[in-house]
mmCIF file of C-alpha atoms in Angstrom:
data_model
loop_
_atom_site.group_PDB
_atom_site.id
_atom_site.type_symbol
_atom_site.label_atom_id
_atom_site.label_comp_id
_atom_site.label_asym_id
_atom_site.label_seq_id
_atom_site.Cartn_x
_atom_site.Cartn_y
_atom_site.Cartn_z
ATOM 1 C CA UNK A 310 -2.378 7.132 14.066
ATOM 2 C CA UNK A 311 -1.001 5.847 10.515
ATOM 3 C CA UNK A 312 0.318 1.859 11.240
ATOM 4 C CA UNK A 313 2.836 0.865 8.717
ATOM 5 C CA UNK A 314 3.949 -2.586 8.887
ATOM 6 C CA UNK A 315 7.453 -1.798 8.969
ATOM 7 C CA UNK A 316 11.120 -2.747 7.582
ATOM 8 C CA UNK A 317 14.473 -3.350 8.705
ATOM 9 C CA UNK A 318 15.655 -1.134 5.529
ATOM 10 C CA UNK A 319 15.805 2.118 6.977
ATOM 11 C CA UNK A 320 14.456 4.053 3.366
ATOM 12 C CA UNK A 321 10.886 2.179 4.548
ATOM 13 C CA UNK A 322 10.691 4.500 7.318
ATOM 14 C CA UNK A 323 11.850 7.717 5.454
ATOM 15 C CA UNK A 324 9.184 6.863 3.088
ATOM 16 C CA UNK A 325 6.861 6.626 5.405
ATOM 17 C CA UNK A 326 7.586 10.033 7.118
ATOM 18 C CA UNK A 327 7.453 11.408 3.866
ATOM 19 C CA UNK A 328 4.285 10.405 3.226
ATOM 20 C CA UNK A 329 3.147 12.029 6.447
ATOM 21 C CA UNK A 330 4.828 15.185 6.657
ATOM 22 C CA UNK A 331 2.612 15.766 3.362
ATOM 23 C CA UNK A 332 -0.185 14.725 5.125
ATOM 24 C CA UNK A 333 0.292 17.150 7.829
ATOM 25 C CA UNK A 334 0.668 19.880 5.321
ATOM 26 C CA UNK A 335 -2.770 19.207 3.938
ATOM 27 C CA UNK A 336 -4.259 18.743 7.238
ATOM 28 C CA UNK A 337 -2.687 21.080 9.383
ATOM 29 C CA UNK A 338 -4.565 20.889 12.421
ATOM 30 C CA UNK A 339 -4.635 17.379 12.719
ATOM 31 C CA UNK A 340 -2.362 15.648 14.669
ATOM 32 C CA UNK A 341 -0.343 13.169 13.161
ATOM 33 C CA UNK A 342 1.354 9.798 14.924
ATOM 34 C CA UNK A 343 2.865 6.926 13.185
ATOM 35 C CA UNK A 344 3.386 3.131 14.341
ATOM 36 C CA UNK A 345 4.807 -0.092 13.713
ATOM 37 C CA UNK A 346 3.983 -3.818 13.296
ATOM 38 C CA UNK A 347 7.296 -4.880 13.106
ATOM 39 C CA UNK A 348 10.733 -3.616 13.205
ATOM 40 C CA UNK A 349 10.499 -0.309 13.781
ATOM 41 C CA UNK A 350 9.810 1.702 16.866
ATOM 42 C CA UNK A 351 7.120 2.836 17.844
ATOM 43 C CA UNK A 352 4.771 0.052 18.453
ATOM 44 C CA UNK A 353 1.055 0.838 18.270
ATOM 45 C CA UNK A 354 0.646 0.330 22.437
ATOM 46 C CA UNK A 355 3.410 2.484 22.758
ATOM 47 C CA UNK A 356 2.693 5.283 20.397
ATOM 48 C CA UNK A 357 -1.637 4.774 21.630
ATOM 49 C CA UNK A 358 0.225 5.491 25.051
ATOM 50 C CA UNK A 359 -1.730 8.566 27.347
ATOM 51 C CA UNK A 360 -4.401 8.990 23.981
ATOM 52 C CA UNK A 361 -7.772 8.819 25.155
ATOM 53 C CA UNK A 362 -8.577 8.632 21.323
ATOM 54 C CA UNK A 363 -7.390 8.005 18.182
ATOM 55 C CA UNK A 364 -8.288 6.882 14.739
ATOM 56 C CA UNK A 365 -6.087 4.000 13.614
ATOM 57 C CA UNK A 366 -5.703 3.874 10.041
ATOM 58 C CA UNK A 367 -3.406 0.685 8.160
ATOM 59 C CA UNK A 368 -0.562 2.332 6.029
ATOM 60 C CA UNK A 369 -1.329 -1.109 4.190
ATOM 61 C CA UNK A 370 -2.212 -1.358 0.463
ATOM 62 C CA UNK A 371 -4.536 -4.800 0.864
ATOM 63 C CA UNK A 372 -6.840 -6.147 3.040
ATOM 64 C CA UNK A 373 -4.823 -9.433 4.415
ATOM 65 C CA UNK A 374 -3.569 -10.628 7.625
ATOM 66 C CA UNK A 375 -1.995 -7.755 8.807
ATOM 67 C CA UNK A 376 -4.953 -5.785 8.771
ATOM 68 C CA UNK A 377 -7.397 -8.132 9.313
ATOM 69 C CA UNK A 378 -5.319 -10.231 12.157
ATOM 70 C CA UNK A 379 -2.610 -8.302 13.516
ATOM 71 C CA UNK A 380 -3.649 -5.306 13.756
ATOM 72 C CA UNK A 381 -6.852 -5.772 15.638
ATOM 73 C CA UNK A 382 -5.115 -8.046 18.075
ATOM 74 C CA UNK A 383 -2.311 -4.623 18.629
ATOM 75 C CA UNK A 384 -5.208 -2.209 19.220
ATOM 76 C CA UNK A 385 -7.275 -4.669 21.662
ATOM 77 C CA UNK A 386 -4.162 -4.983 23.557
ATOM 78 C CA UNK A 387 -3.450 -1.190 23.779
ATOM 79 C CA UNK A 388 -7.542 -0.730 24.581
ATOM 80 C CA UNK A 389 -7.190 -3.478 27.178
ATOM 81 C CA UNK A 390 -4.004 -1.601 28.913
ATOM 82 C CA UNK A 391 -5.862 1.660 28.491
ATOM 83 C CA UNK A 392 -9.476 1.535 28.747
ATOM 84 C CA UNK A 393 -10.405 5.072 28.323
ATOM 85 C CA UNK A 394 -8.856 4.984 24.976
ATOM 86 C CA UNK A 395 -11.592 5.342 22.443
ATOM 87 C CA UNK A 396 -10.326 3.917 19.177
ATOM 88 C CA UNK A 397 -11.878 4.346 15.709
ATOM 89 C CA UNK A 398 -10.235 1.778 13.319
ATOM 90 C CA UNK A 399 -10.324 3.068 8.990
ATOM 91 C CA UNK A 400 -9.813 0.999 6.223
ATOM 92 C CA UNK A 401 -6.966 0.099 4.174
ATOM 93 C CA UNK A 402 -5.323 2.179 1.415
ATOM 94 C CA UNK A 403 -6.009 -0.375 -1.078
ATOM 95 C CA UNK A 404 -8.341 -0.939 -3.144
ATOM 96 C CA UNK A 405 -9.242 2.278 -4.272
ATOM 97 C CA UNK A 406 -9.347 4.388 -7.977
ATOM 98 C CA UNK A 407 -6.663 7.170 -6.550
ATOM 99 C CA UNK A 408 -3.958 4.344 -6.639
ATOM 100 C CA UNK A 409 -4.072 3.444 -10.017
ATOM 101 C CA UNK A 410 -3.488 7.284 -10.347
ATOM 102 C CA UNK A 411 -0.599 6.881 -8.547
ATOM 103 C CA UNK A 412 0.678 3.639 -10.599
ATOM 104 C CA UNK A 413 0.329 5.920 -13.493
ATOM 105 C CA UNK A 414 2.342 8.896 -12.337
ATOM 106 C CA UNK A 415 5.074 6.596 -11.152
ATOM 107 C CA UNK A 416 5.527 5.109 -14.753
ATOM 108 C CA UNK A 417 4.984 8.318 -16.087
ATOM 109 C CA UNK A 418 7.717 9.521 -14.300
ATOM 110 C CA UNK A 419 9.693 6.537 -15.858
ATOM 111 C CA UNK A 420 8.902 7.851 -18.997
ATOM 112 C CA UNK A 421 6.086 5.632 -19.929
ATOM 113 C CA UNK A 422 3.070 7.304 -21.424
ATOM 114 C CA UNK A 423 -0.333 6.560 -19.679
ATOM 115 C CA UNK A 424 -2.589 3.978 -21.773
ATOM 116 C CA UNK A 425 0.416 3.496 -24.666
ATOM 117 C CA UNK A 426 -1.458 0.488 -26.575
ATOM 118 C CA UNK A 427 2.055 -1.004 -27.527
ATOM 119 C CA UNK A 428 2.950 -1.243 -23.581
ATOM 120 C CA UNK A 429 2.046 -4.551 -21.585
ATOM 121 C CA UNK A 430 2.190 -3.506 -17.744
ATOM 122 C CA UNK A 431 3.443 -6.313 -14.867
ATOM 123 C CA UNK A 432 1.629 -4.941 -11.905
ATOM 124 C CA UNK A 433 3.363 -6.376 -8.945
ATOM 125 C CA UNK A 434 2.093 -6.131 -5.594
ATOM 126 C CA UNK A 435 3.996 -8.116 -2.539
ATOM 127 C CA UNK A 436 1.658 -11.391 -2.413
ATOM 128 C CA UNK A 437 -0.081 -12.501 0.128
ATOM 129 C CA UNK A 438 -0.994 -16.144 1.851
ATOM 130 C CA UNK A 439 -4.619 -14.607 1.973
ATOM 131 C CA UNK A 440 -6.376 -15.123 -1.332
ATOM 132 C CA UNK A 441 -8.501 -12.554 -1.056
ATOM 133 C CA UNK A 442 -5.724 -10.190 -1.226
ATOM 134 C CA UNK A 443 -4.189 -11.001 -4.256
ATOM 135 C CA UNK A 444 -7.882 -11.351 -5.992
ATOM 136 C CA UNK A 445 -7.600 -8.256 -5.358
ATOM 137 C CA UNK A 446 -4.998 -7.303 -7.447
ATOM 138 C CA UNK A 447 -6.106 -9.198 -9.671
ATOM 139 C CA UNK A 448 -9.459 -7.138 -10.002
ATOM 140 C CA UNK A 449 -7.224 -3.789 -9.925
ATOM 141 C CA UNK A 450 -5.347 -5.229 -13.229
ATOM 142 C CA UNK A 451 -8.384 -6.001 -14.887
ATOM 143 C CA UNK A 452 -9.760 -2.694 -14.336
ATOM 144 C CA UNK A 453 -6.492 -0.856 -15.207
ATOM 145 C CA UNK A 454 -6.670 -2.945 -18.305
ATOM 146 C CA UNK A 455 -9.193 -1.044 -19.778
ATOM 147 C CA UNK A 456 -7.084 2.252 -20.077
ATOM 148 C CA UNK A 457 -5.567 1.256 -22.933
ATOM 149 C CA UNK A 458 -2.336 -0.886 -22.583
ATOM 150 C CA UNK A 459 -1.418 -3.566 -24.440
ATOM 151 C CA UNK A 460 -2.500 -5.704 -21.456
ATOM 152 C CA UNK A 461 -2.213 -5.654 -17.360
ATOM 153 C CA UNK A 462 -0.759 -8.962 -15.736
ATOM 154 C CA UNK A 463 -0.956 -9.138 -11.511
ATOM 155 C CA UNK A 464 2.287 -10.666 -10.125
ATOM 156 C CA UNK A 465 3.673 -11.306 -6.430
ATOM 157 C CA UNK A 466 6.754 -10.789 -5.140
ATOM 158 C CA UNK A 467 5.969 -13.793 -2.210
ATOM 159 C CA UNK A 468 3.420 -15.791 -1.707
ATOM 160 C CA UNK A 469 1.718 -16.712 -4.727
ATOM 161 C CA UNK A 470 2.272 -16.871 -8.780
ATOM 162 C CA UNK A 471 2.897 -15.743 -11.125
ATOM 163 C CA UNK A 472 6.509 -14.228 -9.872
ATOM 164 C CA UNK A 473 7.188 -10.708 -11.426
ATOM 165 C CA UNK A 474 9.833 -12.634 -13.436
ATOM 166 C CA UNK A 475 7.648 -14.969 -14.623
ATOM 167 C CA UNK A 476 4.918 -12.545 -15.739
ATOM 168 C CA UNK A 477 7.375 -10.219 -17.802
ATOM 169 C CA UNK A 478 8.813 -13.602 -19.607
ATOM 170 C CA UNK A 479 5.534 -14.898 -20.218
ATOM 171 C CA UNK A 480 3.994 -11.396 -21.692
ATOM 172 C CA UNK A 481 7.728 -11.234 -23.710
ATOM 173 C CA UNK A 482 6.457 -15.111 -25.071
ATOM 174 C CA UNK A 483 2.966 -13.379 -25.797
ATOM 175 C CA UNK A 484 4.875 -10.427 -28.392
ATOM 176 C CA UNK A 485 4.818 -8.166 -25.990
ATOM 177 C CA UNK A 486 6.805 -4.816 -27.884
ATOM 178 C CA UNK A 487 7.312 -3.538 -24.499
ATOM 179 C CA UNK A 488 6.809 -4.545 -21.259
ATOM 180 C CA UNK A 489 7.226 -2.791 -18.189
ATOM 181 C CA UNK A 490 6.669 -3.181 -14.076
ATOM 182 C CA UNK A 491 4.490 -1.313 -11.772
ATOM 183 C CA UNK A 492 5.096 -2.297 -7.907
ATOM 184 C CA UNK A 493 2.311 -2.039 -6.151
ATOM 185 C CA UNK A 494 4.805 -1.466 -3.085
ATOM 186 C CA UNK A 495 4.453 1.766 -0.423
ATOM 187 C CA UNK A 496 8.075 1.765 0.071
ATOM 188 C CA UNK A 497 11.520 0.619 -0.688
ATOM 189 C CA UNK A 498 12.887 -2.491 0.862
ATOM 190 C CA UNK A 499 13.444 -5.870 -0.163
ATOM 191 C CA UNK A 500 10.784 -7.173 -2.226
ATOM 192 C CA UNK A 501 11.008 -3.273 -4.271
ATOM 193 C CA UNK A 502 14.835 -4.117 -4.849
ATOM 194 C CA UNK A 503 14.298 -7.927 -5.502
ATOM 195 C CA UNK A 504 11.429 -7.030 -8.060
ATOM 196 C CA UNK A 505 13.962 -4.386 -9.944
ATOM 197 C CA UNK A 506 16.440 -7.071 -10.263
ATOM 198 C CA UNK A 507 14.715 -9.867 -11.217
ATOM 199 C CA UNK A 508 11.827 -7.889 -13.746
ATOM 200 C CA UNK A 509 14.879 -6.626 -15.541
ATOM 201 C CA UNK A 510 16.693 -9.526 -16.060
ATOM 202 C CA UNK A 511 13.824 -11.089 -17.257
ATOM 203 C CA UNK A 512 13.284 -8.405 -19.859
ATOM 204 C CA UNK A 513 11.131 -5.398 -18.624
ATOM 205 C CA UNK A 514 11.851 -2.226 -20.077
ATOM 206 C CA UNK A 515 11.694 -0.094 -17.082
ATOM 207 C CA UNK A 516 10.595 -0.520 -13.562
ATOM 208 C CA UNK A 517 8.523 2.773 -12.032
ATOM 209 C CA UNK A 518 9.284 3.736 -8.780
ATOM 210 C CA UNK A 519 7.432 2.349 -5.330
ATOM 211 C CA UNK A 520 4.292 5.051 -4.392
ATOM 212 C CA UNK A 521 6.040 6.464 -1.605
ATOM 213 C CA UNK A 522 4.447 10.140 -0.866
ATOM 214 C CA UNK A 523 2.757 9.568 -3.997
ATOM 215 C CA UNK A 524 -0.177 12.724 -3.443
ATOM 216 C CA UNK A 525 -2.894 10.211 -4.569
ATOM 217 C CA UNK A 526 -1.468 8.349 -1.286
ATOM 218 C CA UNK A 527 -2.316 11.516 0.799
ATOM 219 C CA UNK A 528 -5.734 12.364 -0.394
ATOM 220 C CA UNK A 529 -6.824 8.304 0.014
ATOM 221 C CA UNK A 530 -5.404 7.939 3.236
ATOM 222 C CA UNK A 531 -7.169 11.697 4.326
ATOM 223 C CA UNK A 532 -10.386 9.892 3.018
ATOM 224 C CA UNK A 533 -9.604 6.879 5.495
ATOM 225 C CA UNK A 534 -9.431 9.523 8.234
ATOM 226 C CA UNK A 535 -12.871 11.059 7.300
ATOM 227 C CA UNK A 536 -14.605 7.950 6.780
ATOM 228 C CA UNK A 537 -13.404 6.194 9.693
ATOM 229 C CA UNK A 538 -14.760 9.442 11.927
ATOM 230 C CA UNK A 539 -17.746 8.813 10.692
ATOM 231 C CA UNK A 540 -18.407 5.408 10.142
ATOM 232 C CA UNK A 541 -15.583 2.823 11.790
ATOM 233 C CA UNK A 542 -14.361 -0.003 10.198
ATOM 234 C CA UNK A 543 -15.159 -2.766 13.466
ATOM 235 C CA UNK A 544 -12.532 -4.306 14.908
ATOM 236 C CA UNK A 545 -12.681 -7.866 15.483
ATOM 237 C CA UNK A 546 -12.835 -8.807 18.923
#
């Protein structure tokens, strides 16, 4: 049971099928379900409805209040209306090594060689009010730092600063040559479009692409599956 959190833009929701139709192709004999947090049907009691188990796994790329919070409170509700239902709950996509793969193949797909010294990269993820959250994207710049690029700044699209904006102005300040955005973003929607517009006005070169069925996504979230099997993230509660 893959939980996205959902998006009145209907292209979230192709992405997301996307994403696991490819999953179902590597996994063939497992059965596949997807649910919403918000705006988009199913909801998780509905779509846990007549399981007597499941493993829940966040289509969520940090560890904040979604996954933490309102997630847990979804699946004890669905456990409370069904109490045969035998849940296992997995971790988050995010953080994990495979996604900075997938960062790279999006900009490489922009035409933006991997490690190009001469290249500062905006790494923009959607912000969060938990702080934990963006540390953590702050961590995943530092480490993606190391590849080679001119440098690797963390923005957020809500919630805390820098903006993307900001970031690409300030690293265009710093001399820069070129400067270009990576959105840390599963899907298109509004903060993906608002980031595109705004990063390029500001000065980026080129904006990559969301991850969408990125096949870095598939092989981390078929490592959620496995782990969660085997060892279950608790649920709080």
């Amino acid at each position: 049971m893959a939980v996205a959190h959902g998006s009145r833009d209907p292209r979230a929701a192709v992405t997301v099928a996307a994403l696991l139709d490819r999953v179902r192709l590597a996994r063939p004999e497992v059965p596949v379900r997807v649910a919403y947090l918000d705006h988009c049907a199913p909801d998780l009691g509905r779509a846990l409805g007549g399981l007597e188990e499941a493993v829940v796994l966040p289509l969520l790329l940090t560890e904040a209040y979604h996954s933490r919070v309102d997630l847990p409170a979804a699946l004890n509700e669905a456990r409370a209306r069904e109490p045969r239902l035998r849940v296992r709950y997995g971790g988050t996509l995010g953080p994990h090594p495979l996604l900075l793969t997938a960062l790279e193949r999006r900009l490489g797909e922009a035409g933006v060689p991997a490690g190009d010294p001469s290249t500062a990269v905006v790494l923009v993820s959607a912000g969060s009010s938990d702080a934990r959250a963006n540390a953590m994207i702050a961590e995943m710049a530092r480490v993606w730092r190391r590849s080679g690029w001119w440098t690797v700044t963390p923005a957020y699209a809500s919630a805390a600063s820098p903006t993307p904006a900001e970031a690409v102005a300030s690293l265009r300040r710093a001399g820069a040559a070129r400067v270009v955005v990576a959105p840390y973003l599963l899907a298109p929607g509004h903060f993906a479009d608002k980031v595109r517009r705004d990063t390029l006005a500001a000065g980026a070169s080129v904006v990559a692409d969301v991850l969408g069925p990125a096949p870095e996504l598939v092989d981390v979230l078929l490592e959620r599956y496995t782990a969660a099997r085997r060892e279950p993230v608790p649920l709080a509660g």
